[in-house]
């Protein structure tokens, strides 16, 4: 009889703790309470106690995207959703776009200034004759005027990230180093990986227009139109 009472008490205590913890549930990600996310739900008039885990994840994903966009909007160095141009040769260029969702895109084929896709330079200006697709290539991290870009590479037996990093000044990104990074969610150099020198420049061109799209796989890409200044 005593054992039954003890079991009954333990069961009642478990039920009380379980339901009480549900009532005072705190959203946790990465092992810590996310007070900012709760505030985000409050401002959005969403009662967090009534949401199940799948809906939490949905709103948390949107919260992270909004937070990232705000971070990029406040950064005075990088122009997001705008076009940068890199000269591959004196007569050929490459377009790149860094989106406000933390991914970057490259043009998928050679862009020669030969009158086909790009016009022949005239009075220092090159025009885009046909819209140029600029497709998903990797993701990036921005810390003030320093940018880390990474591209995922994968084989049947291995997975890694190729990093190319640089600094931003006067609407110009100067990439100066590259190395192999880890395949986790953090931007991190792989243990014992060598840092090698890199040296290429890409310049923001305000008269090129990038329009954002999302493909059937949910990947971001852009189409670019407009014109840009010829490298002097």
PDB file of N, CA, C and O in Angstrom, residues 178-182 188-196:
ATOM      1  N   UNK A 178      42.930  32.403 -49.128  1.00  0.00           N
ATOM      2  CA  UNK A 178      42.021  31.266 -49.295  1.00  0.00           C
ATOM      3  C   UNK A 178      42.549  30.075 -48.497  1.00  0.00           C
ATOM      4  O   UNK A 178      43.752  29.944 -48.266  1.00  0.00           O
ATOM      5  N   UNK A 179      41.626  29.224 -48.065  1.00  0.00           N
ATOM      6  CA  UNK A 179      41.993  28.021 -47.332  1.00  0.00           C
ATOM      7  C   UNK A 179      40.797  27.076 -47.316  1.00  0.00           C
ATOM      8  O   UNK A 179      39.699  27.416 -47.769  1.00  0.00           O
ATOM      9  N   UNK A 180      40.989  25.892 -46.777  1.00  0.00           N
ATOM     10  CA  UNK A 180      39.919  24.897 -46.666  1.00  0.00           C
ATOM     11  C   UNK A 180      39.302  25.001 -45.284  1.00  0.00           C
ATOM     12  O   UNK A 180      40.016  25.071 -44.274  1.00  0.00           O
ATOM     13  N   UNK A 181      37.963  25.020 -45.247  1.00  0.00           N
ATOM     14  CA  UNK A 181      37.258  25.145 -43.975  1.00  0.00           C
ATOM     15  C   UNK A 181      36.493  23.898 -43.608  1.00  0.00           C
ATOM     16  O   UNK A 181      36.397  22.949 -44.398  1.00  0.00           O
ATOM     17  N   UNK A 182      35.943  23.892 -42.405  1.00  0.00           N
ATOM     18  CA  UNK A 182      35.189  22.736 -41.915  1.00  0.00           C
ATOM     19  C   UNK A 182      33.798  22.690 -42.540  1.00  0.00           C
ATOM     20  O   UNK A 182      33.339  23.656 -43.152  1.00  0.00           O
ATOM     21  N   UNK A 188      34.613  28.476 -40.285  1.00  0.00           N
ATOM     22  CA  UNK A 188      35.796  28.129 -39.511  1.00  0.00           C
ATOM     23  C   UNK A 188      36.829  27.421 -40.379  1.00  0.00           C
ATOM     24  O   UNK A 188      36.492  26.582 -41.211  1.00  0.00           O
ATOM     25  N   UNK A 189      38.058  27.777 -40.180  1.00  0.00           N
ATOM     26  CA  UNK A 189      39.166  27.168 -40.902  1.00  0.00           C
ATOM     27  C   UNK A 189      39.378  25.732 -40.428  1.00  0.00           C
ATOM     28  O   UNK A 189      39.244  25.428 -39.246  1.00  0.00           O
ATOM     29  N   UNK A 190      39.702  24.853 -41.365  1.00  0.00           N
ATOM     30  CA  UNK A 190      39.961  23.472 -41.013  1.00  0.00           C
ATOM     31  C   UNK A 190      41.300  23.371 -40.287  1.00  0.00           C
ATOM     32  O   UNK A 190      42.248  24.084 -40.625  1.00  0.00           O
ATOM     33  N   UNK A 191      41.356  22.498 -39.321  1.00  0.00           N
ATOM     34  CA  UNK A 191      42.559  22.340 -38.512  1.00  0.00           C
ATOM     35  C   UNK A 191      43.765  22.022 -39.385  1.00  0.00           C
ATOM     36  O   UNK A 191      43.709  21.145 -40.251  1.00  0.00           O
ATOM     37  N   UNK A 192      44.847  22.753 -39.200  1.00  0.00           N
ATOM     38  CA  UNK A 192      46.114  22.600 -39.923  1.00  0.00           C
ATOM     39  C   UNK A 192      46.048  22.979 -41.405  1.00  0.00           C
ATOM     40  O   UNK A 192      47.008  22.771 -42.149  1.00  0.00           O
ATOM     41  N   UNK A 193      44.917  23.510 -41.850  1.00  0.00           N
ATOM     42  CA  UNK A 193      44.818  23.926 -43.259  1.00  0.00           C
ATOM     43  C   UNK A 193      45.735  25.119 -43.516  1.00  0.00           C
ATOM     44  O   UNK A 193      45.837  26.034 -42.695  1.00  0.00           O
ATOM     45  N   UNK A 194      46.402  25.109 -44.652  1.00  0.00           N
ATOM     46  CA  UNK A 194      47.296  26.208 -45.006  1.00  0.00           C
ATOM     47  C   UNK A 194      46.511  27.384 -45.579  1.00  0.00           C
ATOM     48  O   UNK A 194      45.577  27.196 -46.345  1.00  0.00           O
ATOM     49  N   UNK A 195      46.903  28.585 -45.194  1.00  0.00           N
ATOM     50  CA  UNK A 195      46.321  29.800 -45.775  1.00  0.00           C
ATOM     51  C   UNK A 195      47.187  30.220 -46.953  1.00  0.00           C
ATOM     52  O   UNK A 195      48.397  30.412 -46.811  1.00  0.00           O
ATOM     53  N   UNK A 196      46.566  30.324 -48.110  1.00  0.00           N
ATOM     54  CA  UNK A 196      47.307  30.681 -49.323  1.00  0.00           C
ATOM     55  C   UNK A 196      46.889  32.073 -49.778  1.00  0.00           C
ATOM     56  O   UNK A 196      45.767  32.510 -49.531  1.00  0.00           O
TER      57      UNK A 196
END
